[in-house]
Amino acid sequence: LQGDWSSDVCSSDLEDLEEFNAHITGAIAEEARYLWPVSDLEFTRAAHALGQSLPAAWRDYLTGSSWFSRGWLPTGCYLSLFTPDESADAAGAWSPAAAKFPGLVILGSDGSRDMLAVDARRDPAPVVLIDISSAGWQDAVPQADNAAQFIEQVEAGTFEFTW
């Protein structure tokens, strides 16, 4: 670092931080995280890695000015949505089990062992919940008719997992 970093400036900042911390009551919890638009390059990388494109509505959502990445919805469910690179990484991590799911595109998770996914071979592709021990698409639990409907529910704060 360059510049004059006197002890007065540092101690003043420390005092402000101590005063701020003194006013915190209870636990600090992240309620939600929103991210910036995803680049076309990332979608291209993910499509190449997955061997298929992500749903158009999903692409539109993730290229918007900001999008819900993770957090608690007003319904009380915790939701984690993935960038295209994270979707490709998740599919790779599921290999070889992912072979039971041709057309698999993982959109996110419940923060635990269940993944939100679509079968990109279908248009429109329903959003489903799949467990890591699922035998294939026949075990998928429907969550929304398509990505656009899922996004509407997330943005409205009305999405709830169906188990």
CSV table of N, CA and C in Angstrom, one decimal:
chain,number,residue,atom,x,y,z
A,1,LEU,N,0.8,-1.2,0.0
A,1,LEU,CA,0.0,0.0,0.0
A,1,LEU,C,0.9,1.2,0.0
A,2,GLN,N,0.4,2.2,-0.7
A,2,GLN,CA,1.1,3.5,-0.7
A,2,GLN,C,0.3,4.6,0.0
A,3,GLY,N,1.0,5.6,0.4
A,3,GLY,CA,0.3,6.7,1.1
A,3,GLY,C,0.6,6.8,2.5
A,4,ASP,N,0.0,7.8,3.2
A,4,ASP,CA,0.3,8.0,4.6
A,4,ASP,C,-0.8,7.3,5.4
A,5,TRP,N,-0.4,6.2,6.0
A,5,TRP,CA,-1.4,5.4,6.8
A,5,TRP,C,-1.0,5.6,8.3
A,6,SER,N,-1.4,6.8,8.8
A,6,SER,CA,-1.0,7.1,10.2
A,6,SER,C,-1.8,6.2,11.1
A,7,SER,N,-1.3,6.1,12.3
A,7,SER,CA,-2.0,5.3,13.4
A,7,SER,C,-3.3,6.0,13.7
A,8,ASP,N,-3.4,7.3,13.6
A,8,ASP,CA,-4.7,8.0,13.9
A,8,ASP,C,-5.8,7.6,13.0
A,9,VAL,N,-5.5,7.4,11.7
A,9,VAL,CA,-6.5,7.0,10.8
A,9,VAL,C,-7.0,5.5,11.1
A,10,CYS,N,-6.0,4.7,11.3
A,10,CYS,CA,-6.3,3.3,11.7
A,10,CYS,C,-7.1,3.2,13.0
A,11,SER,N,-6.7,3.9,14.0
A,11,SER,CA,-7.3,3.8,15.3
A,11,SER,C,-8.8,4.4,15.2
A,12,SER,N,-8.9,5.4,14.4
A,12,SER,CA,-10.2,6.0,14.2
A,12,SER,C,-11.2,5.0,13.5
A,13,ASP,N,-10.6,4.3,12.4
A,13,ASP,CA,-11.4,3.3,11.7
A,13,ASP,C,-11.8,2.1,12.7
A,14,LEU,N,-10.8,1.8,13.5
A,14,LEU,CA,-11.0,0.7,14.5
A,14,LEU,C,-12.1,1.1,15.5
A,15,GLU,N,-12.1,2.3,15.9
A,15,GLU,CA,-13.1,2.8,16.9
A,15,GLU,C,-14.5,2.8,16.2
A,16,ASP,N,-14.6,3.2,14.9
A,16,ASP,CA,-15.9,3.1,14.2
A,16,ASP,C,-16.4,1.7,14.1
A,17,LEU,N,-15.5,0.8,13.8
A,17,LEU,CA,-15.8,-0.6,13.7
A,17,LEU,C,-16.3,-1.2,15.1
A,18,GLU,N,-15.6,-0.8,16.1
A,18,GLU,CA,-16.0,-1.3,17.5
A,18,GLU,C,-17.3,-0.7,17.8
A,19,GLU,N,-17.6,0.5,17.5
A,19,GLU,CA,-18.9,1.1,17.8
A,19,GLU,C,-20.0,0.4,17.0
A,20,PHE,N,-19.7,0.2,15.7
A,20,PHE,CA,-20.7,-0.6,14.9
A,20,PHE,C,-21.0,-1.9,15.4
A,21,ASN,N,-19.9,-2.7,15.8
A,21,ASN,CA,-20.1,-4.0,16.3
A,21,ASN,C,-20.8,-4.0,17.7
A,22,ALA,N,-20.7,-3.0,18.5
A,22,ALA,CA,-21.4,-2.9,19.7
A,22,ALA,C,-22.9,-2.8,19.6
A,23,HIS,N,-23.3,-2.3,18.4
A,23,HIS,CA,-24.8,-2.2,18.2
A,23,HIS,C,-25.4,-3.4,17.5
A,24,ILE,N,-24.6,-4.4,17.2
A,24,ILE,CA,-25.1,-5.6,16.6
A,24,ILE,C,-25.8,-6.5,17.7
A,25,THR,N,-27.0,-6.9,17.5
A,25,THR,CA,-27.7,-7.8,18.4
A,25,THR,C,-28.1,-9.0,17.6
A,26,GLY,N,-27.9,-10.1,18.2
A,26,GLY,CA,-28.3,-11.4,17.5
A,26,GLY,C,-27.3,-11.8,16.5
A,27,ALA,N,-27.7,-12.8,15.8
A,27,ALA,CA,-26.8,-13.4,14.8
A,27,ALA,C,-27.0,-12.7,13.4
A,28,ILE,N,-25.9,-12.6,12.7
A,28,ILE,CA,-25.9,-12.0,11.4
A,28,ILE,C,-26.1,-13.2,10.4
A,29,ALA,N,-27.1,-13.1,9.6
A,29,ALA,CA,-27.4,-14.1,8.6
A,29,ALA,C,-27.6,-13.5,7.2
A,30,GLU,N,-27.1,-14.2,6.3
A,30,GLU,CA,-27.3,-13.8,4.9
A,30,GLU,C,-28.7,-14.2,4.5
A,31,GLU,N,-29.5,-13.3,4.1
A,31,GLU,CA,-30.9,-13.6,3.7
A,31,GLU,C,-30.9,-14.0,2.2
A,32,ALA,N,-30.2,-13.2,1.4
A,32,ALA,CA,-30.2,-13.5,0.0
A,32,ALA,C,-29.0,-12.8,-0.7
A,33,ARG,N,-28.6,-13.5,-1.7
A,33,ARG,CA,-27.4,-12.9,-2.5
A,33,ARG,C,-27.9,-12.8,-4.0
A,34,TYR,N,-27.7,-11.7,-4.6
A,34,TYR,CA,-28.0,-11.5,-6.0
A,34,TYR,C,-26.7,-11.3,-6.7
A,35,LEU,N,-26.6,-11.7,-7.9
A,35,LEU,CA,-25.4,-11.6,-8.7
A,35,LEU,C,-25.7,-10.7,-10.0
A,36,TRP,N,-24.7,-10.3,-10.6
A,36,TRP,CA,-24.7,-9.5,-11.8
A,36,TRP,C,-24.9,-10.4,-13.0
A,37,PRO,N,-25.1,-9.8,-14.2
A,37,PRO,CA,-25.4,-10.6,-15.4
A,37,PRO,C,-24.2,-11.5,-15.7
A,38,VAL,N,-24.6,-12.7,-16.2
A,38,VAL,CA,-23.7,-13.7,-16.7
A,38,VAL,C,-23.3,-13.4,-18.1
A,39,SER,N,-22.0,-13.6,-18.5
A,39,SER,CA,-21.6,-13.3,-19.8
A,39,SER,C,-22.0,-14.4,-20.8
A,40,ASP,N,-22.1,-14.0,-22.1
A,40,ASP,CA,-22.3,-15.0,-23.1
A,40,ASP,C,-21.2,-16.0,-23.2
A,41,LEU,N,-20.0,-15.6,-22.9
A,41,LEU,CA,-18.9,-16.6,-22.9
A,41,LEU,C,-19.1,-17.7,-21.9
A,42,GLU,N,-19.6,-17.4,-20.7
A,42,GLU,CA,-19.9,-18.4,-19.7
A,42,GLU,C,-21.0,-19.4,-20.2
A,43,PHE,N,-22.0,-18.9,-20.9
A,43,PHE,CA,-23.0,-19.7,-21.4
A,43,PHE,C,-22.4,-20.7,-22.5
A,44,THR,N,-21.5,-20.1,-23.3
A,44,THR,CA,-20.9,-20.9,-24.4
A,44,THR,C,-20.0,-22.0,-23.8
A,45,ARG,N,-19.3,-21.7,-22.7
A,45,ARG,CA,-18.4,-22.7,-22.0
A,45,ARG,C,-19.3,-23.8,-21.4
A,46,ALA,N,-20.4,-23.4,-20.8
A,46,ALA,CA,-21.3,-24.4,-20.1
A,46,ALA,C,-21.9,-25.3,-21.2
A,47,ALA,N,-22.4,-24.7,-22.3
A,47,ALA,CA,-23.1,-25.5,-23.3
A,47,ALA,C,-22.1,-26.5,-23.9
A,48,HIS,N,-20.8,-26.1,-24.1
A,48,HIS,CA,-19.8,-27.0,-24.6
A,48,HIS,C,-19.6,-28.1,-23.6
A,49,ALA,N,-19.4,-27.8,-22.3
A,49,ALA,CA,-19.1,-28.8,-21.3
A,49,ALA,C,-20.3,-29.7,-21.1
A,50,LEU,N,-21.6,-29.2,-21.2
A,50,LEU,CA,-22.7,-30.0,-21.0
A,50,LEU,C,-23.2,-30.8,-22.2
A,51,GLY,N,-22.7,-30.3,-23.4
A,51,GLY,CA,-23.2,-30.9,-24.6
A,51,GLY,C,-24.6,-30.4,-25.1
A,52,GLN,N,-25.1,-29.4,-24.4
A,52,GLN,CA,-26.4,-28.8,-24.8
A,52,GLN,C,-26.5,-27.4,-24.2
A,53,SER,N,-27.4,-26.7,-24.8
A,53,SER,CA,-27.6,-25.3,-24.3
A,53,SER,C,-28.5,-25.3,-23.0
A,54,LEU,N,-28.4,-24.3,-22.3
A,54,LEU,CA,-29.3,-24.1,-21.1
A,54,LEU,C,-30.6,-23.5,-21.6
A,55,PRO,N,-31.7,-23.7,-20.9
A,55,PRO,CA,-33.0,-23.2,-21.4
A,55,PRO,C,-33.0,-21.7,-21.6
A,56,ALA,N,-33.7,-21.3,-22.7
A,56,ALA,CA,-33.7,-19.9,-23.1
A,56,ALA,C,-34.1,-18.9,-21.9
A,57,ALA,N,-35.2,-19.3,-21.2
A,57,ALA,CA,-35.7,-18.5,-20.1
A,57,ALA,C,-34.6,-18.4,-19.0
A,58,TRP,N,-33.9,-19.4,-18.8
A,58,TRP,CA,-32.8,-19.4,-17.8
A,58,TRP,C,-31.7,-18.5,-18.2
A,59,ARG,N,-31.4,-18.5,-19.5
A,59,ARG,CA,-30.3,-17.6,-20.0
A,59,ARG,C,-30.8,-16.2,-19.9
A,60,ASP,N,-32.1,-15.9,-20.2
A,60,ASP,CA,-32.6,-14.5,-20.1
A,60,ASP,C,-32.5,-14.1,-18.7
A,61,TYR,N,-32.8,-14.9,-17.7
A,61,TYR,CA,-32.8,-14.6,-16.3
A,61,TYR,C,-31.4,-14.2,-15.9
A,62,LEU,N,-30.5,-15.1,-16.2
A,62,LEU,CA,-29.1,-14.9,-15.7
A,62,LEU,C,-28.4,-13.8,-16.4
A,63,THR,N,-28.9,-13.4,-17.5
A,63,THR,CA,-28.2,-12.2,-18.2
A,63,THR,C,-28.9,-10.9,-17.9
A,64,GLY,N,-29.9,-11.0,-17.0
A,64,GLY,CA,-30.6,-9.7,-16.6
A,64,GLY,C,-29.7,-8.9,-15.7
A,65,SER,N,-30.2,-7.8,-15.3
A,65,SER,CA,-29.4,-6.8,-14.5
A,65,SER,C,-28.9,-7.4,-13.2
A,66,SER,N,-29.7,-8.3,-12.5
A,66,SER,CA,-29.3,-9.0,-11.3
A,66,SER,C,-30.3,-10.2,-11.2
A,67,TRP,N,-29.8,-11.2,-10.5
A,67,TRP,CA,-30.6,-12.4,-10.3
A,67,TRP,C,-30.3,-13.0,-9.0
A,68,PHE,N,-31.3,-13.7,-8.5
A,68,PHE,CA,-31.3,-14.4,-7.2
A,68,PHE,C,-30.3,-15.5,-7.3
A,69,SER,N,-29.2,-15.5,-6.5
A,69,SER,CA,-28.2,-16.5,-6.5
A,69,SER,C,-28.4,-17.5,-5.4
A,70,ARG,N,-28.7,-17.0,-4.2
A,70,ARG,CA,-28.9,-18.0,-3.1
A,70,ARG,C,-29.5,-17.2,-1.9
A,71,GLY,N,-30.2,-17.9,-1.0
A,71,GLY,CA,-30.7,-17.3,0.2
A,71,GLY,C,-32.1,-17.9,0.5
A,72,TRP,N,-32.7,-17.3,1.5
A,72,TRP,CA,-34.0,-17.7,2.0
A,72,TRP,C,-35.1,-17.0,1.4
A,73,LEU,N,-36.0,-17.7,0.9
A,73,LEU,CA,-37.2,-17.1,0.3
A,73,LEU,C,-38.3,-16.8,1.4
A,74,PRO,N,-39.2,-15.9,1.1
A,74,PRO,CA,-40.3,-15.7,2.1
A,74,PRO,C,-41.0,-17.0,2.5
A,75,THR,N,-41.1,-17.9,1.7
A,75,THR,CA,-41.7,-19.2,2.0
A,75,THR,C,-41.0,-20.0,3.0
A,76,GLY,N,-39.7,-19.6,3.3
A,76,GLY,CA,-39.0,-20.4,4.3
A,76,GLY,C,-38.0,-21.4,3.7
A,77,CYS,N,-38.0,-21.5,2.4
A,77,CYS,CA,-37.1,-22.5,1.8
A,77,CYS,C,-35.8,-21.8,1.4
A,78,TYR,N,-34.7,-22.6,1.6
A,78,TYR,CA,-33.4,-22.1,1.2
A,78,TYR,C,-33.1,-22.6,-0.3
A,79,LEU,N,-32.7,-21.7,-1.1
A,79,LEU,CA,-32.4,-22.0,-2.5
A,79,LEU,C,-31.1,-21.5,-2.9
A,80,SER,N,-30.4,-22.3,-3.7
A,80,SER,CA,-29.1,-21.9,-4.3
A,80,SER,C,-29.2,-22.2,-5.8
A,81,LEU,N,-29.0,-21.1,-6.5
A,81,LEU,CA,-29.1,-21.2,-8.0
A,81,LEU,C,-27.6,-21.0,-8.5
A,82,PHE,N,-27.4,-21.7,-9.6
A,82,PHE,CA,-26.0,-21.8,-10.1
A,82,PHE,C,-25.8,-21.0,-11.4
A,83,THR,N,-24.6,-20.5,-11.5
A,83,THR,CA,-24.1,-19.9,-12.8
A,83,THR,C,-24.0,-21.0,-13.8
A,84,PRO,N,-23.9,-20.7,-15.1
A,84,PRO,CA,-23.6,-21.8,-16.0
A,84,PRO,C,-22.4,-22.6,-15.7
A,85,ASP,N,-21.3,-21.9,-15.4
A,85,ASP,CA,-20.1,-22.6,-15.0
A,85,ASP,C,-20.3,-23.6,-13.8
A,86,GLU,N,-21.0,-23.1,-12.8
A,86,GLU,CA,-21.3,-24.0,-11.7
A,86,GLU,C,-22.2,-25.2,-12.1
A,87,SER,N,-23.1,-24.9,-13.0
A,87,SER,CA,-24.0,-26.0,-13.5
A,87,SER,C,-23.1,-27.1,-14.2
A,88,ALA,N,-22.2,-26.7,-15.0
A,88,ALA,CA,-21.3,-27.6,-15.7
A,88,ALA,C,-20.4,-28.4,-14.6
A,89,ASP,N,-19.9,-27.6,-13.6
A,89,ASP,CA,-19.1,-28.3,-12.6
A,89,ASP,C,-20.0,-29.3,-11.8
A,90,ALA,N,-21.2,-28.9,-11.5
A,90,ALA,CA,-22.1,-29.8,-10.7
A,90,ALA,C,-22.3,-31.1,-11.5
A,91,ALA,N,-22.6,-31.0,-12.8
A,91,ALA,CA,-22.8,-32.1,-13.7
A,91,ALA,C,-21.6,-33.0,-13.7
A,92,GLY,N,-20.4,-32.4,-13.8
A,92,GLY,CA,-19.2,-33.2,-13.7
A,92,GLY,C,-19.0,-33.9,-12.4
A,93,ALA,N,-19.3,-33.2,-11.3
A,93,ALA,CA,-19.2,-33.8,-10.0
A,93,ALA,C,-20.2,-35.0,-9.9
A,94,TRP,N,-21.3,-35.0,-10.6
A,94,TRP,CA,-22.3,-36.1,-10.5
A,94,TRP,C,-21.9,-37.3,-11.4
A,95,SER,N,-20.9,-37.1,-12.2
A,95,SER,CA,-20.5,-38.2,-13.1
A,95,SER,C,-19.9,-39.3,-12.2
A,96,PRO,N,-20.2,-40.6,-12.5
A,96,PRO,CA,-20.9,-41.1,-13.6
A,96,PRO,C,-22.5,-41.2,-13.4
A,97,ALA,N,-23.0,-40.8,-12.2
A,97,ALA,CA,-24.4,-40.9,-11.9
A,97,ALA,C,-25.2,-40.1,-12.9
A,98,ALA,N,-24.6,-39.0,-13.4
A,98,ALA,CA,-25.3,-38.1,-14.3
A,98,ALA,C,-25.7,-38.8,-15.6
A,99,ALA,N,-25.0,-39.9,-15.9
A,99,ALA,CA,-25.3,-40.7,-17.1
A,99,ALA,C,-26.7,-41.2,-17.1
A,100,LYS,N,-27.3,-41.4,-15.9
A,100,LYS,CA,-28.7,-41.8,-15.8
A,100,LYS,C,-29.7,-40.7,-16.1
A,101,PHE,N,-29.2,-39.5,-16.4
A,101,PHE,CA,-30.0,-38.3,-16.7
A,101,PHE,C,-29.6,-37.7,-18.0
A,102,PRO,N,-29.8,-38.3,-19.1
A,102,PRO,CA,-29.5,-37.7,-20.4
A,102,PRO,C,-30.2,-36.3,-20.5
A,103,GLY,N,-29.5,-35.3,-21.0
A,103,GLY,CA,-30.0,-34.0,-21.1
A,103,GLY,C,-30.0,-33.2,-19.8
A,104,LEU,N,-29.3,-33.7,-18.8
A,104,LEU,CA,-29.3,-33.0,-17.5
A,104,LEU,C,-28.6,-31.7,-17.5
A,105,VAL,N,-29.3,-30.7,-17.0
A,105,VAL,CA,-28.8,-29.4,-16.7
A,105,VAL,C,-29.2,-29.0,-15.3
A,106,ILE,N,-28.2,-28.9,-14.4
A,106,ILE,CA,-28.5,-28.6,-13.0
A,106,ILE,C,-28.6,-27.1,-12.9
A,107,LEU,N,-29.7,-26.6,-12.4
A,107,LEU,CA,-29.9,-25.2,-12.2
A,107,LEU,C,-29.5,-24.7,-10.8
A,108,GLY,N,-29.6,-25.6,-9.8
A,108,GLY,CA,-29.3,-25.2,-8.5
A,108,GLY,C,-29.5,-26.3,-7.5
A,109,SER,N,-29.7,-26.0,-6.2
A,109,SER,CA,-29.9,-27.0,-5.2
A,109,SER,C,-30.7,-26.4,-4.1
A,110,ASP,N,-31.0,-27.3,-3.2
A,110,ASP,CA,-31.7,-26.9,-1.9
A,110,ASP,C,-30.7,-26.6,-0.8
A,111,GLY,N,-29.4,-26.6,-1.2
A,111,GLY,CA,-28.3,-26.3,-0.3
A,111,GLY,C,-27.8,-27.6,0.4
A,112,SER,N,-28.4,-28.7,0.0
A,112,SER,CA,-28.1,-30.0,0.6
A,112,SER,C,-27.8,-31.0,-0.5
A,113,ARG,N,-28.5,-32.2,-0.5
A,113,ARG,CA,-28.2,-33.2,-1.5
A,113,ARG,C,-29.1,-33.3,-2.7
A,114,ASP,N,-30.2,-32.4,-2.7
A,114,ASP,CA,-31.1,-32.4,-3.8
A,114,ASP,C,-30.8,-31.3,-4.8
A,115,MET,N,-30.9,-31.7,-6.1
A,115,MET,CA,-30.6,-30.7,-7.1
A,115,MET,C,-31.8,-30.3,-7.9
A,116,LEU,N,-31.9,-29.0,-8.3
A,116,LEU,CA,-32.9,-28.6,-9.2
A,116,LEU,C,-32.3,-28.7,-10.6
A,117,ALA,N,-33.1,-29.3,-11.5
A,117,ALA,CA,-32.5,-29.6,-12.8
A,117,ALA,C,-33.6,-29.5,-13.8
A,118,VAL,N,-33.2,-29.5,-15.1
A,118,VAL,CA,-34.1,-29.7,-16.2
A,118,VAL,C,-33.5,-30.7,-17.2
A,119,ASP,N,-34.4,-31.3,-17.9
A,119,ASP,CA,-34.0,-32.2,-19.0
A,119,ASP,C,-34.0,-31.4,-20.3
A,120,ALA,N,-32.8,-30.9,-20.7
A,120,ALA,CA,-32.7,-30.0,-21.8
A,120,ALA,C,-33.1,-30.6,-23.1
A,121,ARG,N,-33.4,-31.9,-23.2
A,121,ARG,CA,-33.9,-32.6,-24.4
A,121,ARG,C,-35.4,-32.2,-24.6
A,122,ARG,N,-36.1,-31.7,-23.6
A,122,ARG,CA,-37.5,-31.4,-23.7
A,122,ARG,C,-37.7,-29.9,-23.8
A,123,ASP,N,-38.7,-29.5,-24.6
A,123,ASP,CA,-39.0,-28.1,-24.7
A,123,ASP,C,-40.5,-27.9,-24.7
A,124,PRO,N,-41.0,-27.2,-23.7
A,124,PRO,CA,-40.2,-26.6,-22.5
A,124,PRO,C,-39.9,-27.7,-21.5
A,125,ALA,N,-38.8,-27.5,-20.9
A,125,ALA,CA,-38.2,-28.5,-19.9
A,125,ALA,C,-38.8,-28.2,-18.5
A,126,PRO,N,-39.5,-29.1,-17.9
A,126,PRO,CA,-39.9,-28.9,-16.5
A,126,PRO,C,-38.7,-28.8,-15.6
A,127,VAL,N,-38.9,-28.0,-14.5
A,127,VAL,CA,-37.9,-27.9,-13.5
A,127,VAL,C,-38.3,-29.0,-12.5
A,128,VAL,N,-37.3,-29.8,-12.1
A,128,VAL,CA,-37.5,-31.0,-11.2
A,128,VAL,C,-36.5,-31.0,-10.1
A,129,LEU,N,-36.8,-31.8,-9.1
A,129,LEU,CA,-35.9,-32.0,-8.0
A,129,LEU,C,-35.4,-33.4,-8.1
A,130,ILE,N,-34.1,-33.6,-8.1
A,130,ILE,CA,-33.5,-35.0,-8.1
A,130,ILE,C,-32.5,-35.1,-6.9
A,131,ASP,N,-32.6,-36.3,-6.3
A,131,ASP,CA,-31.8,-36.7,-5.2
A,131,ASP,C,-30.5,-37.3,-5.8
A,132,ILE,N,-29.4,-37.2,-5.0
A,132,ILE,CA,-28.2,-37.8,-5.5
A,132,ILE,C,-28.3,-39.3,-5.7
A,133,SER,N,-29.2,-39.9,-5.0
A,133,SER,CA,-29.4,-41.4,-5.1
A,133,SER,C,-30.4,-41.8,-6.1
A,134,SER,N,-31.0,-40.8,-6.9
A,134,SER,CA,-32.0,-41.1,-7.9
A,134,SER,C,-31.5,-42.1,-8.9
A,135,ALA,N,-32.4,-42.9,-9.4
A,135,ALA,CA,-32.1,-43.9,-10.5
A,135,ALA,C,-32.2,-43.3,-11.9
A,136,GLY,N,-32.8,-42.2,-12.0
A,136,GLY,CA,-33.0,-41.6,-13.3
A,136,GLY,C,-34.2,-40.6,-13.3
A,137,TRP,N,-34.5,-40.1,-14.5
A,137,TRP,CA,-35.6,-39.1,-14.6
A,137,TRP,C,-36.9,-39.6,-14.0
A,138,GLN,N,-37.2,-40.9,-14.0
A,138,GLN,CA,-38.4,-41.4,-13.4
A,138,GLN,C,-38.6,-41.1,-11.9
A,139,ASP,N,-37.5,-40.8,-11.2
A,139,ASP,CA,-37.5,-40.4,-9.8
A,139,ASP,C,-37.6,-38.9,-9.6
A,140,ALA,N,-37.5,-38.1,-10.6
A,140,ALA,CA,-37.5,-36.7,-10.5
A,140,ALA,C,-38.9,-36.2,-9.9
A,141,VAL,N,-38.9,-35.2,-9.0
A,141,VAL,CA,-40.1,-34.7,-8.5
A,141,VAL,C,-40.3,-33.3,-9.1
A,142,PRO,N,-41.5,-33.1,-9.8
A,142,PRO,CA,-41.8,-31.9,-10.5
A,142,PRO,C,-41.8,-30.7,-9.5
A,143,GLN,N,-41.2,-29.6,-10.0
A,143,GLN,CA,-41.2,-28.3,-9.2
A,143,GLN,C,-41.9,-27.2,-9.9
A,144,ALA,N,-41.8,-27.1,-11.2
A,144,ALA,CA,-42.4,-26.1,-12.0
A,144,ALA,C,-42.5,-26.6,-13.5
A,145,ASP,N,-43.5,-26.2,-14.2
A,145,ASP,CA,-43.8,-26.6,-15.6
A,145,ASP,C,-42.6,-26.3,-16.5
A,146,ASN,N,-41.9,-25.2,-16.2
A,146,ASN,CA,-40.8,-24.8,-17.1
A,146,ASN,C,-39.9,-23.8,-16.4
A,147,ALA,N,-38.8,-23.5,-16.9
A,147,ALA,CA,-37.9,-22.5,-16.3
A,147,ALA,C,-38.5,-21.1,-16.1
A,148,ALA,N,-39.3,-20.7,-17.0
A,148,ALA,CA,-39.9,-19.4,-16.9
A,148,ALA,C,-40.9,-19.3,-15.7
A,149,GLN,N,-41.7,-20.4,-15.5
A,149,GLN,CA,-42.5,-20.5,-14.3
A,149,GLN,C,-41.7,-20.5,-13.0
A,150,PHE,N,-40.7,-21.3,-13.0
A,150,PHE,CA,-39.8,-21.4,-11.9
A,150,PHE,C,-39.2,-20.0,-11.5
A,151,ILE,N,-38.7,-19.3,-12.5
A,151,ILE,CA,-38.2,-18.0,-12.3
A,151,ILE,C,-39.2,-17.0,-11.7
A,152,GLU,N,-40.4,-17.1,-12.2
A,152,GLU,CA,-41.5,-16.2,-11.7
A,152,GLU,C,-41.7,-16.5,-10.2
A,153,GLN,N,-41.7,-17.7,-9.9
A,153,GLN,CA,-42.0,-18.1,-8.5
A,153,GLN,C,-40.8,-17.6,-7.6
A,154,VAL,N,-39.6,-17.8,-8.1
A,154,VAL,CA,-38.4,-17.3,-7.3
A,154,VAL,C,-38.5,-15.8,-7.1
A,155,GLU,N,-38.7,-15.1,-8.2
A,155,GLU,CA,-38.7,-13.6,-8.1
A,155,GLU,C,-39.9,-13.1,-7.2
A,156,ALA,N,-41.0,-13.8,-7.2
A,156,ALA,CA,-42.1,-13.4,-6.4
A,156,ALA,C,-42.0,-13.9,-5.0
A,157,GLY,N,-41.0,-14.7,-4.7
A,157,GLY,CA,-40.8,-15.2,-3.4
A,157,GLY,C,-41.7,-16.3,-3.0
A,158,THR,N,-42.4,-16.9,-4.0
A,158,THR,CA,-43.4,-17.9,-3.7
A,158,THR,C,-43.0,-19.4,-3.9
A,159,PHE,N,-41.8,-19.6,-4.4
A,159,PHE,CA,-41.3,-20.9,-4.7
A,159,PHE,C,-41.2,-21.7,-3.4
A,160,GLU,N,-41.7,-22.9,-3.4
A,160,GLU,CA,-41.5,-23.9,-2.3
A,160,GLU,C,-41.1,-25.2,-2.9
A,161,PHE,N,-40.2,-25.9,-2.3
A,161,PHE,CA,-39.9,-27.3,-2.7
A,161,PHE,C,-41.1,-28.2,-2.6
A,162,THR,N,-41.3,-29.1,-3.5
A,162,THR,CA,-42.2,-30.2,-3.4
A,162,THR,C,-41.4,-31.4,-3.3
A,163,TRP,N,-41.6,-32.2,-2.2
A,163,TRP,CA,-40.8,-33.4,-1.9
A,163,TRP,C,-41.4,-34.6,-2.4
